[in-house]
Coordinates of C-alpha atoms in Angstrom, one line a residue:
Chain A
M1 CA 6.7 1.8 9.5
V2 CA 3.6 0.0 8.3
R3 CA 1.9 -2.8 10.0
I4 CA 1.9 -6.2 8.2
Q5 CA -1.2 -8.3 8.4
R6 CA -1.6 -11.9 7.1
T7 CA -3.0 -10.7 3.8
D8 CA -0.1 -8.5 3.3
I9 CA 2.3 -11.4 3.6
G10 CA 0.9 -12.8 0.3
Y11 CA 1.4 -9.4 -1.3
L12 CA 5.1 -9.3 -0.1
L13 CA 5.8 -12.8 -1.4
D14 CA 4.1 -12.1 -4.7
E15 CA 6.2 -8.9 -5.1
I16 CA 9.4 -10.9 -4.3
A17 CA 8.4 -13.5 -6.9
Q18 CA 7.7 -10.8 -9.5
S19 CA 11.1 -9.3 -8.8
L20 CA 12.5 -12.7 -9.6
D21 CA 10.8 -12.7 -13.0
I22 CA 13.0 -11.9 -15.9
S23 CA 11.9 -8.7 -17.7
N24 CA 9.3 -8.8 -20.4
S25 CA 11.8 -7.4 -22.9
L26 CA 14.3 -10.1 -22.1
F27 CA 11.6 -12.7 -22.5
E28 CA 10.5 -11.3 -25.9
D29 CA 14.1 -11.1 -26.9
A30 CA 14.7 -14.7 -26.1
E31 CA 11.6 -15.7 -28.0
K32 CA 12.7 -13.8 -31.0
K33 CA 16.1 -15.4 -30.9
Y34 CA 14.9 -18.9 -30.6
R35 CA 12.4 -18.5 -33.4
A36 CA 15.2 -17.2 -35.5
V37 CA 17.2 -20.3 -34.8
G38 CA 14.2 -22.5 -35.6
S39 CA 13.7 -20.6 -38.8
W40 CA 17.3 -21.1 -39.9
L41 CA 17.3 -24.8 -38.9
G42 CA 14.0 -25.7 -40.4
E43 CA 12.8 -23.3 -43.1
G44 CA 13.7 -22.1 -46.6
N45 CA 16.8 -23.8 -48.1
S46 CA 17.5 -25.8 -45.0
P47 CA 18.2 -29.5 -45.8
L48 CA 16.1 -30.2 -42.7
A49 CA 13.0 -28.5 -43.9
T50 CA 11.5 -31.7 -45.3
F51 CA 11.5 -33.4 -41.9
S52 CA 8.6 -31.5 -40.4
P53 CA 10.8 -29.6 -38.0
E54 CA 9.6 -28.0 -34.9
I55 CA 11.3 -25.9 -32.3
Y56 CA 10.0 -25.3 -28.8
P57 CA 11.3 -24.4 -25.4
Q58 CA 11.4 -26.8 -22.5
G59 CA 12.1 -26.5 -18.8
S60 CA 11.5 -23.4 -16.8
F61 CA 10.8 -21.2 -19.8
L62 CA 8.0 -23.5 -20.8
L63 CA 6.7 -23.9 -17.3
G64 CA 6.8 -20.2 -16.5
T65 CA 9.1 -20.7 -13.5
V66 CA 12.2 -18.9 -14.7
I67 CA 14.0 -16.9 -12.0
K68 CA 16.8 -14.4 -12.2
P69 CA 20.2 -15.7 -11.3
I70 CA 21.6 -14.5 -7.9
S71 CA 24.2 -12.3 -9.4
D72 CA 23.9 -10.0 -12.4
K73 CA 26.9 -11.7 -13.9
D74 CA 25.4 -15.2 -14.1
E75 CA 23.5 -16.3 -17.2
Y76 CA 20.2 -17.7 -18.1
D77 CA 19.8 -21.1 -19.7
I78 CA 17.1 -21.5 -22.3
D79 CA 16.5 -25.1 -23.2
L80 CA 15.1 -25.8 -26.6
V81 CA 13.9 -28.9 -28.3
F82 CA 14.5 -29.1 -32.1
R83 CA 12.4 -32.1 -33.3
L84 CA 12.6 -33.7 -36.7
V85 CA 10.2 -36.4 -37.9
V86 CA 12.6 -39.2 -38.8
S87 CA 12.4 -42.8 -37.7
K88 CA 15.0 -44.6 -35.7
D89 CA 15.6 -47.2 -38.4
Q90 CA 16.6 -44.5 -40.8
I91 CA 19.1 -42.5 -38.8
T92 CA 21.8 -43.0 -36.2
P93 CA 21.8 -40.7 -33.2
K94 CA 25.2 -39.3 -34.3
K95 CA 23.8 -38.5 -37.7
L96 CA 20.9 -36.6 -36.3
K97 CA 23.1 -34.7 -33.9
H98 CA 25.5 -33.7 -36.7
L99 CA 22.7 -32.8 -39.2
V100 CA 21.6 -30.1 -36.7
G101 CA 25.2 -29.1 -35.8
D102 CA 26.2 -28.8 -39.4
R103 CA 23.3 -26.6 -40.3
L104 CA 24.0 -24.3 -37.3
K105 CA 27.7 -24.0 -38.4
A106 CA 26.6 -23.1 -41.9
N107 CA 25.4 -19.8 -40.5
D108 CA 28.3 -17.4 -39.7
V109 CA 26.6 -15.8 -36.8
Y110 CA 25.8 -19.1 -35.1
L111 CA 29.2 -20.5 -36.0
R112 CA 30.8 -17.7 -34.0
I113 CA 28.7 -18.2 -30.9
L114 CA 28.5 -22.0 -31.0
D115 CA 30.0 -23.6 -28.0
E116 CA 31.8 -27.0 -27.9
E117 CA 29.5 -29.9 -28.7
G118 CA 27.7 -31.1 -25.7
R119 CA 26.6 -34.6 -24.6
R120 CA 23.1 -34.1 -25.9
C121 CA 22.9 -30.5 -27.1
W122 CA 24.4 -27.8 -29.1
T123 CA 24.8 -24.6 -27.2
L124 CA 24.7 -21.1 -28.5
K125 CA 26.2 -18.5 -26.2
Y126 CA 24.6 -15.1 -26.8
A127 CA 26.6 -12.4 -25.2
D128 CA 24.9 -9.3 -26.2
N129 CA 23.0 -7.3 -23.5
A130 CA 21.0 -10.5 -22.7
Q131 CA 23.3 -13.0 -21.1
F132 CA 21.9 -16.3 -22.0
H133 CA 22.8 -19.7 -23.3
M134 CA 20.5 -21.5 -25.6
D135 CA 20.7 -25.3 -25.4
I136 CA 19.4 -26.9 -28.6
L137 CA 18.4 -30.6 -28.1
P138 CA 18.0 -32.5 -31.4
A139 CA 15.1 -35.0 -31.1
I140 CA 12.8 -37.3 -32.9
P141 CA 9.3 -38.5 -31.9
D142 CA 8.9 -41.8 -30.0
E143 CA 5.6 -43.2 -31.0
Y144 CA 6.4 -46.7 -29.6
F145 CA 7.0 -45.4 -26.2
S146 CA 3.9 -43.1 -26.4
G147 CA 1.9 -46.3 -26.8
I148 CA 3.5 -47.9 -23.8
L149 CA 2.9 -44.9 -21.6
Q150 CA -0.7 -44.8 -22.6
K151 CA -1.1 -48.5 -21.7
Q152 CA 0.4 -47.5 -18.3
G153 CA -2.4 -45.0 -17.9
V154 CA -0.7 -41.8 -18.8
P155 CA -3.3 -39.7 -20.7
S156 CA -2.6 -39.4 -24.4
N157 CA -2.2 -35.7 -24.4
F158 CA 0.7 -36.1 -22.0
A159 CA 2.1 -39.3 -23.5
G160 CA 1.8 -38.5 -27.2
T161 CA 4.6 -36.0 -27.1
S162 CA 7.4 -38.3 -26.1
I163 CA 10.7 -37.8 -27.8
D164 CA 14.0 -39.6 -28.3
V165 CA 17.2 -37.7 -27.9
T166 CA 20.9 -38.4 -28.6
D167 CA 23.7 -38.9 -26.1
N168 CA 27.3 -39.1 -27.3
T169 CA 28.5 -41.1 -24.4
K170 CA 26.3 -44.1 -25.1
A171 CA 27.6 -47.2 -26.8
N172 CA 25.0 -47.2 -29.6
Y173 CA 25.6 -43.5 -30.5
S174 CA 26.9 -44.3 -34.0
M175 CA 24.6 -47.2 -34.7
I176 CA 21.1 -47.8 -35.9
S177 CA 19.3 -48.7 -32.7
M178 CA 15.8 -48.9 -31.3
D179 CA 17.1 -47.8 -27.9
W180 CA 17.6 -44.0 -27.6
P181 CA 17.3 -42.0 -24.4
R182 CA 13.9 -40.6 -24.2
C183 CA 12.1 -37.7 -22.4
N184 CA 8.9 -35.8 -22.6
P185 CA 9.2 -32.1 -21.9
K186 CA 6.0 -31.2 -23.6
G187 CA 4.1 -33.9 -21.7
F188 CA 5.6 -32.7 -18.4
A189 CA 4.6 -29.2 -19.2
A190 CA 1.1 -30.3 -20.0
W191 CA 0.9 -32.2 -16.7
F192 CA 2.3 -29.2 -14.9
Q193 CA -0.4 -27.0 -16.5
S194 CA -3.0 -29.5 -15.5
R195 CA -2.0 -29.2 -11.9
M196 CA -2.8 -25.5 -11.9
L197 CA -5.4 -25.3 -14.6
I198 CA -8.3 -23.9 -12.5
Q199 CA -6.1 -21.0 -11.2
Y200 CA -4.6 -20.5 -14.7
N201 CA -8.0 -20.1 -16.3
E202 CA -9.3 -17.8 -13.6
L203 CA -6.3 -15.5 -14.0
R204 CA -6.4 -15.7 -17.7
K205 CA -10.1 -14.6 -17.7
H206 CA -9.3 -11.9 -15.3
I207 CA -6.4 -10.5 -17.3
F208 CA -7.4 -11.0 -20.9
G209 CA -11.1 -11.8 -21.1
E210 CA -12.7 -15.0 -22.4
A211 CA -11.4 -14.8 -25.9
Y212 CA -7.8 -15.2 -25.2
K213 CA -6.2 -18.5 -26.1
A214 CA -2.7 -19.3 -24.9
E215 CA -0.8 -22.2 -26.5
I216 CA 1.5 -24.1 -24.3
E217 CA 4.3 -24.2 -26.8
K218 CA 4.8 -20.5 -26.9
V219 CA 7.3 -19.1 -24.4
P220 CA 4.4 -19.0 -22.0
N221 CA 2.4 -16.0 -21.3
Y222 CA 4.6 -14.5 -18.7
R223 CA 1.9 -12.2 -17.5
I224 CA -0.1 -15.1 -16.1
K225 CA 1.5 -16.6 -13.0
T226 CA -0.5 -18.9 -10.8
P227 CA 0.3 -19.4 -7.1
L228 CA 2.0 -22.7 -8.1
Q229 CA 4.4 -21.0 -10.4
R230 CA 5.1 -18.3 -7.8
C231 CA 5.8 -20.9 -5.2
V232 CA 8.2 -22.7 -7.4
Q233 CA 10.0 -19.5 -8.1
L234 CA 10.2 -18.7 -4.4
L235 CA 11.4 -22.2 -3.6
K236 CA 14.1 -22.1 -6.3
R237 CA 15.3 -18.7 -5.0
H238 CA 15.4 -20.0 -1.4
R239 CA 17.5 -22.9 -2.8
D240 CA 19.8 -20.6 -4.7
I241 CA 20.6 -18.6 -1.6
V242 CA 21.0 -21.6 0.7
F243 CA 23.3 -23.5 -1.8
E244 CA 25.1 -20.5 -3.2
N245 CA 28.4 -22.0 -2.2
D246 CA 27.5 -25.7 -2.8
Q247 CA 26.2 -25.9 -6.4
E248 CA 27.3 -29.5 -6.7
N249 CA 24.8 -30.8 -4.1
R250 CA 22.0 -28.4 -4.4
P251 CA 18.4 -29.7 -4.9
A252 CA 17.6 -30.1 -8.6
S253 CA 15.0 -27.7 -10.0
I254 CA 13.1 -30.6 -11.6
L255 CA 12.6 -32.2 -8.2
I256 CA 11.4 -29.0 -6.6
T257 CA 9.1 -28.3 -9.5
T258 CA 7.6 -31.8 -9.7
L259 CA 7.1 -32.2 -6.0
A260 CA 5.5 -28.7 -5.7
A261 CA 3.2 -29.5 -8.6
Y262 CA 2.2 -32.8 -7.0
A263 CA 1.4 -31.0 -3.8
Y264 CA -0.5 -28.0 -5.2
E265 CA -4.3 -28.2 -5.2
N266 CA -5.3 -25.0 -7.0
E267 CA -5.2 -22.9 -4.0
A268 CA -6.0 -19.3 -5.0
D269 CA -4.2 -17.6 -2.2
L270 CA -0.4 -17.5 -2.4
V271 CA 0.2 -18.0 1.3
D272 CA -2.2 -20.9 1.5
A273 CA -0.5 -22.5 -1.5
M274 CA 2.9 -22.1 0.1
I275 CA 1.7 -23.6 3.4
N276 CA 0.1 -26.6 1.7
I277 CA 2.9 -27.2 -0.8
I278 CA 5.6 -27.0 1.9
D279 CA 3.6 -29.3 4.1
R280 CA 2.8 -31.9 1.4
M281 CA 6.0 -32.0 -0.7
P282 CA 7.8 -34.5 1.4
S283 CA 5.0 -37.0 1.2
F284 CA 5.5 -37.4 -2.6
I285 CA 9.0 -38.8 -2.2
T286 CA 8.3 -42.5 -2.1
E287 CA 10.4 -45.5 -1.6
R288 CA 10.8 -48.6 -3.8
N289 CA 13.0 -51.3 -2.5
G290 CA 14.9 -49.0 -0.3
V291 CA 15.5 -46.5 -3.0
S292 CA 14.0 -43.0 -2.9
W293 CA 11.7 -42.3 -5.8
V294 CA 10.2 -39.2 -7.3
P295 CA 8.4 -40.6 -10.3
N296 CA 8.2 -38.6 -13.5
P297 CA 4.4 -38.0 -13.7
V298 CA 4.5 -38.6 -17.5
D299 CA 6.8 -41.6 -17.4
P300 CA 6.3 -43.5 -14.2
S301 CA 9.3 -45.7 -14.8
E302 CA 11.6 -42.7 -14.6
N303 CA 12.9 -41.6 -11.2
F304 CA 13.7 -37.9 -11.0
A305 CA 15.7 -38.7 -7.9
D306 CA 17.9 -41.2 -9.6
R307 CA 21.0 -39.0 -9.2
W308 CA 20.7 -39.4 -5.4
A309 CA 22.0 -42.9 -5.6
D310 CA 25.3 -41.8 -7.1
H311 CA 25.8 -38.7 -5.0
P312 CA 25.3 -39.6 -1.4
G313 CA 25.2 -36.0 -0.2
R314 CA 22.2 -35.0 -2.3
E315 CA 19.4 -36.9 -0.6
P316 CA 20.0 -35.6 3.0
N317 CA 20.7 -32.2 1.5
F318 CA 17.3 -32.2 -0.1
K319 CA 15.5 -33.3 3.0
N320 CA 17.3 -30.8 5.2
W321 CA 16.6 -28.1 2.7
L322 CA 12.9 -28.9 2.9
R323 CA 13.0 -28.7 6.7
K324 CA 14.7 -25.3 6.4
V325 CA 12.0 -24.1 3.9
K326 CA 9.4 -25.0 6.5
S327 CA 11.0 -23.2 9.4
D328 CA 11.9 -20.2 7.3
F329 CA 8.4 -19.9 6.0
N330 CA 7.0 -20.1 9.5
R331 CA 9.2 -17.2 10.3
I332 CA 7.9 -15.3 7.3
L333 CA 4.4 -15.7 8.7
T334 CA 5.4 -13.9 11.9
C335 CA 6.2 -10.6 10.1
Y336 CA 4.2 -7.9 11.8
D337 CA 5.6 -4.6 10.6
S338 CA 7.7 -3.3 7.8
D339 CA 10.7 -2.4 10.0
S340 CA 11.2 -5.9 11.3
A341 CA 10.2 -7.7 8.1
G342 CA 13.7 -7.0 6.6
K343 CA 15.4 -9.0 9.3
I344 CA 13.3 -12.0 8.3
L345 CA 13.2 -11.7 4.6
V346 CA 16.8 -10.6 3.8
P347 CA 18.5 -13.8 4.9
I348 CA 15.9 -15.9 3.0
F349 CA 15.6 -14.1 -0.3
G350 CA 18.5 -11.8 -0.5
E351 CA 19.2 -8.2 0.4
R352 CA 18.3 -6.3 -2.7
I353 CA 15.0 -8.0 -3.5
S354 CA 13.8 -8.0 0.1
R355 CA 14.5 -4.3 0.6
S356 CA 13.0 -3.2 -2.6
T357 CA 9.9 -5.2 -1.9
I358 CA 9.4 -3.8 1.6
T359 CA 9.9 -0.3 0.2
K360 CA 7.2 -0.9 -2.5
F361 CA 4.9 -2.2 0.2
E362 CA 5.4 0.9 2.4
E363 CA 4.8 3.2 -0.6
A364 CA 1.6 1.4 -1.5
A365 CA 0.3 1.6 2.0
Q366 CA 1.1 5.4 2.1
S367 CA -0.7 6.1 -1.1
R368 CA -3.7 4.0 0.1
S369 CA -4.0 6.2 3.2
F370 CA -3.7 9.4 1.2
N371 CA -6.4 8.5 -1.2
S372 CA -9.0 7.5 1.3
I373 CA -10.9 9.5 3.9
P374 CA -8.3 10.7 6.4
T375 CA -8.0 7.7 8.7
L376 CA -5.7 6.9 11.5
Q377 CA -2.7 5.0 10.4
K378 CA -3.4 2.8 13.4
A379 CA -4.3 -0.9 12.9
P380 CA -7.4 -2.2 14.5
P381 CA -6.9 -3.7 18.0
V382 CA -6.8 -7.4 18.2
V383 CA -10.1 -8.6 19.7
N384 CA -9.8 -11.6 22.0
I385 CA -12.9 -13.7 21.5
T386 CA -14.0 -15.3 24.6
R387 CA -17.2 -17.4 25.2
P388 CA -18.6 -16.4 21.8
N389 CA -22.2 -16.8 20.7
K390 CA -22.9 -19.6 18.3
P391 CA -24.5 -18.3 15.0
W392 CA -28.2 -19.2 14.8
G393 CA -30.8 -18.8 12.1
F394 CA -34.3 -19.5 11.1
Chain B
M1 CA -37.1 8.6 20.3
V2 CA -33.6 7.6 20.8
D3 CA -31.2 10.2 22.3
L4 CA -29.0 11.1 19.3
S5 CA -26.2 12.2 21.6
I6 CA -25.9 8.7 22.9
I7 CA -25.4 7.4 19.4
D8 CA -23.0 10.1 18.5
N9 CA -20.8 9.5 21.5
Q10 CA -20.8 5.8 21.0
Y11 CA -20.0 6.4 17.3
W12 CA -16.9 8.4 18.2
E13 CA -15.7 5.7 20.5
L14 CA -16.3 3.1 17.7
I15 CA -14.3 4.8 15.0
E16 CA -11.3 5.1 17.2
S17 CA -10.7 1.5 16.5
Y18 CA -12.7 1.0 13.3
P19 CA -12.2 4.3 11.3
E20 CA -13.7 3.1 8.0
L21 CA -17.3 3.1 9.4
R22 CA -19.5 6.1 8.6
L23 CA -22.6 7.3 10.5
D24 CA -25.5 8.7 8.6
Y25 CA -29.1 9.5 9.3
L26 CA -31.2 8.5 6.3
G27 CA -35.0 8.2 6.0
G28 CA -35.5 8.3 9.7
E29 CA -32.8 5.7 10.5
N30 CA -29.5 5.9 12.1
R31 CA -27.2 3.9 10.0
I32 CA -23.5 2.9 10.3
S33 CA -21.9 1.5 7.1
G34 CA -18.6 0.9 5.6
K35 CA -15.7 -1.4 5.9
L36 CA -15.1 -3.3 9.1
I37 CA -11.5 -4.2 9.2
F38 CA -10.7 -6.4 12.2
S39 CA -8.1 -8.6 13.8
A40 CA -9.3 -11.3 16.2
N41 CA -7.9 -14.1 18.1
F42 CA -9.7 -17.3 19.3
Q43 CA -7.7 -20.0 20.9
Y44 CA -4.4 -18.8 19.3
Q45 CA -5.9 -18.7 15.8
R46 CA -5.5 -15.2 14.5
I47 CA -7.6 -14.0 11.7
D48 CA -7.4 -10.6 10.0
D49 CA -10.3 -9.8 7.6
E50 CA -12.6 -7.2 6.4
Y51 CA -16.3 -7.0 5.5
I52 CA -18.5 -4.3 4.2
I53 CA -21.4 -4.0 6.6
E54 CA -24.4 -1.9 7.3
V55 CA -25.8 -1.6 10.8
I56 CA -29.3 -0.1 11.4
I57 CA -29.7 1.4 14.8
P58 CA -33.4 1.2 15.9
D59 CA -35.3 4.1 17.5
T60 CA -35.5 2.1 20.7
Y61 CA -31.7 1.6 21.0
P62 CA -30.2 0.6 23.4
D63 CA -33.3 -1.3 24.6
S64 CA -33.4 -3.1 21.3
L65 CA -30.4 -4.1 19.4
P66 CA -29.1 -3.0 16.0
T67 CA -29.5 -5.2 12.9
V68 CA -26.5 -6.0 10.7
R69 CA -26.3 -6.8 7.1
E70 CA -23.3 -7.7 5.0
K71 CA -23.1 -5.7 1.8
G72 CA -20.1 -7.1 0.1
N73 CA -21.6 -10.4 -1.0
K74 CA -18.9 -12.3 0.8
I75 CA -21.1 -14.3 3.1
S76 CA -23.1 -16.9 1.3
R77 CA -26.8 -16.6 1.3
D78 CA -27.6 -19.7 3.3
F79 CA -25.2 -18.9 6.2
H80 CA -27.0 -17.9 9.4
K81 CA -29.2 -15.1 8.3
Y82 CA -32.7 -14.0 8.9
R83 CA -35.3 -13.8 6.2
D84 CA -34.6 -10.1 5.8
D85 CA -31.0 -10.9 5.1
S86 CA -29.8 -9.5 8.4
L87 CA -27.1 -11.5 10.1
C88 CA -28.1 -13.9 12.8
L89 CA -25.4 -13.2 15.3
G90 CA -26.7 -15.8 17.9
A91 CA -29.8 -16.7 19.8
S92 CA -31.5 -13.3 20.6
L93 CA -31.1 -13.8 24.3
A94 CA -27.4 -14.6 23.8
I95 CA -26.9 -11.3 22.0
K96 CA -28.7 -9.4 24.7
L97 CA -26.6 -11.0 27.4
K98 CA -23.4 -10.1 25.5
F99 CA -24.5 -6.6 24.8
A100 CA -25.5 -6.1 28.4
K101 CA -21.8 -6.5 29.4
Q102 CA -20.7 -3.6 27.2
P103 CA -23.8 -1.8 26.0
T104 CA -22.2 0.5 23.4
L105 CA -21.8 0.4 19.6
L106 CA -18.1 -0.6 20.1
G107 CA -19.2 -3.4 22.5
F108 CA -21.8 -4.6 19.9
I109 CA -19.3 -4.6 17.1
E110 CA -16.6 -6.3 19.1
N111 CA -18.6 -8.8 21.1
C112 CA -21.4 -9.7 18.8
V113 CA -20.5 -8.8 15.2
I114 CA -16.8 -9.6 14.9
P115 CA -17.1 -13.1 16.4
Y116 CA -19.7 -13.9 13.8
L117 CA -17.5 -12.6 11.0
Y118 CA -14.5 -14.3 12.4
S119 CA -16.4 -17.5 12.5
Y120 CA -17.3 -17.1 8.8
S121 CA -13.7 -16.2 7.8
Y122 CA -12.5 -19.1 9.8
K123 CA -14.8 -21.5 8.1
C124 CA -13.7 -20.2 4.7
T125 CA -10.1 -20.7 5.6
Y126 CA -10.2 -24.0 7.6
G127 CA -13.5 -25.6 6.5
F128 CA -15.3 -25.7 9.8
L129 CA -16.9 -23.3 12.3
P130 CA -14.7 -22.5 15.3
F131 CA -17.4 -22.2 17.9
G132 CA -19.9 -24.5 16.3
E133 CA -23.4 -23.3 15.5
L134 CA -26.9 -23.6 16.8
S135 CA -29.6 -25.5 14.9
H136 CA -32.2 -23.4 13.2
G137 CA -35.4 -22.3 14.9
W138 CA -36.8 -23.7 18.2
L139 CA -34.2 -26.4 18.4
G140 CA -31.4 -23.9 18.3
V141 CA -33.1 -22.0 21.1
L142 CA -33.3 -25.2 23.1
E143 CA -29.6 -25.9 22.5
Y144 CA -28.8 -22.4 23.6
Y145 CA -30.6 -22.7 26.9
K146 CA -29.0 -26.1 27.5
D147 CA -25.6 -24.4 27.1
L148 CA -26.6 -21.4 29.2
F149 CA -28.0 -23.3 32.1
D150 CA -25.6 -26.2 31.7
I151 CA -28.5 -28.6 31.8
N152 CA -29.2 -31.4 29.4
D153 CA -32.7 -32.5 30.3
E154 CA -35.4 -30.8 28.3
R155 CA -38.1 -31.0 31.0
T156 CA -35.8 -29.2 33.4
I157 CA -35.1 -26.5 30.8
L158 CA -38.9 -26.0 30.3
R159 CA -39.3 -25.7 34.1
L160 CA -36.6 -23.1 34.3
L161 CA -38.1 -21.2 31.4
K162 CA -41.6 -21.3 33.0
T163 CA -40.1 -19.8 36.2
L164 CA -38.5 -17.0 34.1
A165 CA -41.7 -16.4 32.2
Q166 CA -43.6 -16.1 35.5
D167 CA -40.9 -13.9 37.0
K168 CA -40.9 -16.2 40.0
Y169 CA -37.5 -15.6 41.5
K170 CA -37.3 -16.2 45.2
A171 CA -33.7 -16.4 46.5
H172 CA -34.5 -18.9 49.3
S173 CA -36.8 -21.3 47.4
R174 CA -35.4 -24.4 45.8
C175 CA -34.0 -24.0 42.3
P176 CA -36.4 -25.2 39.6
C177 CA -33.5 -27.2 38.0
G178 CA -34.1 -29.9 40.6
S179 CA -30.6 -29.7 42.2
R180 CA -32.3 -29.3 45.7
K181 CA -30.1 -26.3 46.3
R182 CA -31.6 -22.9 47.1
M183 CA -31.9 -20.6 44.1
R184 CA -29.4 -18.2 45.5
D185 CA -26.8 -21.0 45.6
C186 CA -27.7 -22.4 42.2
H187 CA -29.1 -20.8 39.1
G188 CA -30.2 -17.7 41.0
N189 CA -27.4 -15.4 39.7
L190 CA -28.1 -16.3 36.2
F191 CA -31.8 -15.6 36.8
K192 CA -31.0 -12.2 38.2
K193 CA -29.2 -11.3 34.9
L194 CA -31.8 -12.8 32.7
I195 CA -35.0 -11.3 34.1
P196 CA -34.3 -7.6 33.4
L197 CA -32.9 -8.5 30.0
Q198 CA -36.2 -9.0 28.1
P199 CA -39.9 -8.9 28.8
T200 CA -41.2 -12.1 30.5
M201 CA -43.3 -12.5 27.3
N202 CA -40.1 -13.4 25.4
Y203 CA -39.3 -16.2 27.8
F204 CA -42.8 -17.4 27.5
E205 CA -42.6 -17.4 23.8
D206 CA -39.4 -19.4 23.9
Y207 CA -41.1 -21.8 26.3
Q208 CA -44.0 -22.3 24.0
A209 CA -41.8 -22.7 20.9
I210 CA -39.7 -25.4 22.6
L211 CA -42.8 -27.2 24.0
E212 CA -44.5 -27.3 20.6
G213 CA -41.3 -28.4 18.9
L214 CA -40.7 -31.2 21.3
K215 CA -44.3 -32.3 21.0
K216 CA -44.1 -32.5 17.2
N217 CA -40.9 -34.5 17.4
K218 CA -42.6 -37.2 19.5

């Protein structure tokens, strides 16, 4: 039994978040695989090579907020963008989609693991020791929209990476059109990075020294995790456990990630970050004409909460989930020793992760006491300060 | 010469609760140093923190009080410290009063040092000082006496200080604070605690400093 102080709570949460990370080897494997796909699609004899192709991850792999699925049998999703430089007046969405699909099918290995054509993506289902799906999103740049965003005040380094994508349920799918669905995963990632930049640089200096440069497009340096990223991981895990049996109405990761990033203020301490993020997140859900809005920070006309309108269960679910996060986190703050911590952490984060984290904590405490001057395992008494002196000085 | 056995006994009592502090005797000084790991509560705000400190116990202990320095570079240079870098735990009379209630090393650490450190940790966490602070110099001393006597008027404070400096305590005479009550029913009890605490010279010096300071301000 080891006493838990407030500073230890940050350690426990950090350990839990680390247990949610996917392993380094899995990460490197994913990176190898997606570079291979990019290579096949865009290099050598590929008919697409002349279109300045680029492949890059988007979503949680780019943001550094991937978490393990609840059960070992579930899979990871890696979202990739495969961008060619072609203009909308030269190609229909359908043609773009099939250019990519055909090239994938021209490779026996990919042909075998290619899933049915998706609405926007092609999906490769890797089923070796790493269970993941790779969603490949064909895209072209959208310079026109970049211009509009910049006029709206979005900084150019966030706006300039806008892309247009295809959607085979749209009416103009097979036509030349100026109106493609658009998004900006690189811009979003750059914004996310900007929300935690101070902490990111501090940690990077600490781990690698001044000379290290990390480029945002690489599957990000998984060894650097800021409190913002850890908080997002913990929130997603909390959501996974709460909504284990109601996947349909669960809060969307993009909402959790965006609201957390709006709320984060580069706090260095994980517990402080959690407290402030949980407190402030709800205030970033705004209302426009009676509709709830969570604006996309790099496209203010896009509402990340737009799905709430068609699924009436989702908005109250989200708000109730936020309330539960707050009360669960307050309970976490009351952990005072390792024996009782399990009762608090297990229902929130899951049995295995909580138990192994508590064990690690107890072992670390043991070794600390063995290595130092023999001390009593007792914790200091809590001093009650009454009628204190005011500090004074010359 | 201080009785070493007093210090040793008090040290053993201290490390029951704060085991990471070591006692050594270096260059003619008794010194306690190491990590002070504490938990403290003030108005339901609990703070757990640790600081690396060094406490020099003077030869005239316990008649004079130890000086404390923070060695871990955690406390910023311009936070309540003396010119020699020792921590300014409060107005000197305030510390003497506190120490008098529990005149041991444990008492000193828990009643004088920990609240100061708690205050700093609190400020770092929440952005403000939980028990406020005194102004620097003579003004802080004046503020302290105002608090202590619960009197706002400066001339009254000066009158009280003059009485302390002259050691003129007579239970049946009227209290110098002007309340028209007898001393023993007014500030008498406080006087009884204050007079033995420090030489009357110290009260006289405080009186002078405040008088000068007020004059300059006019």
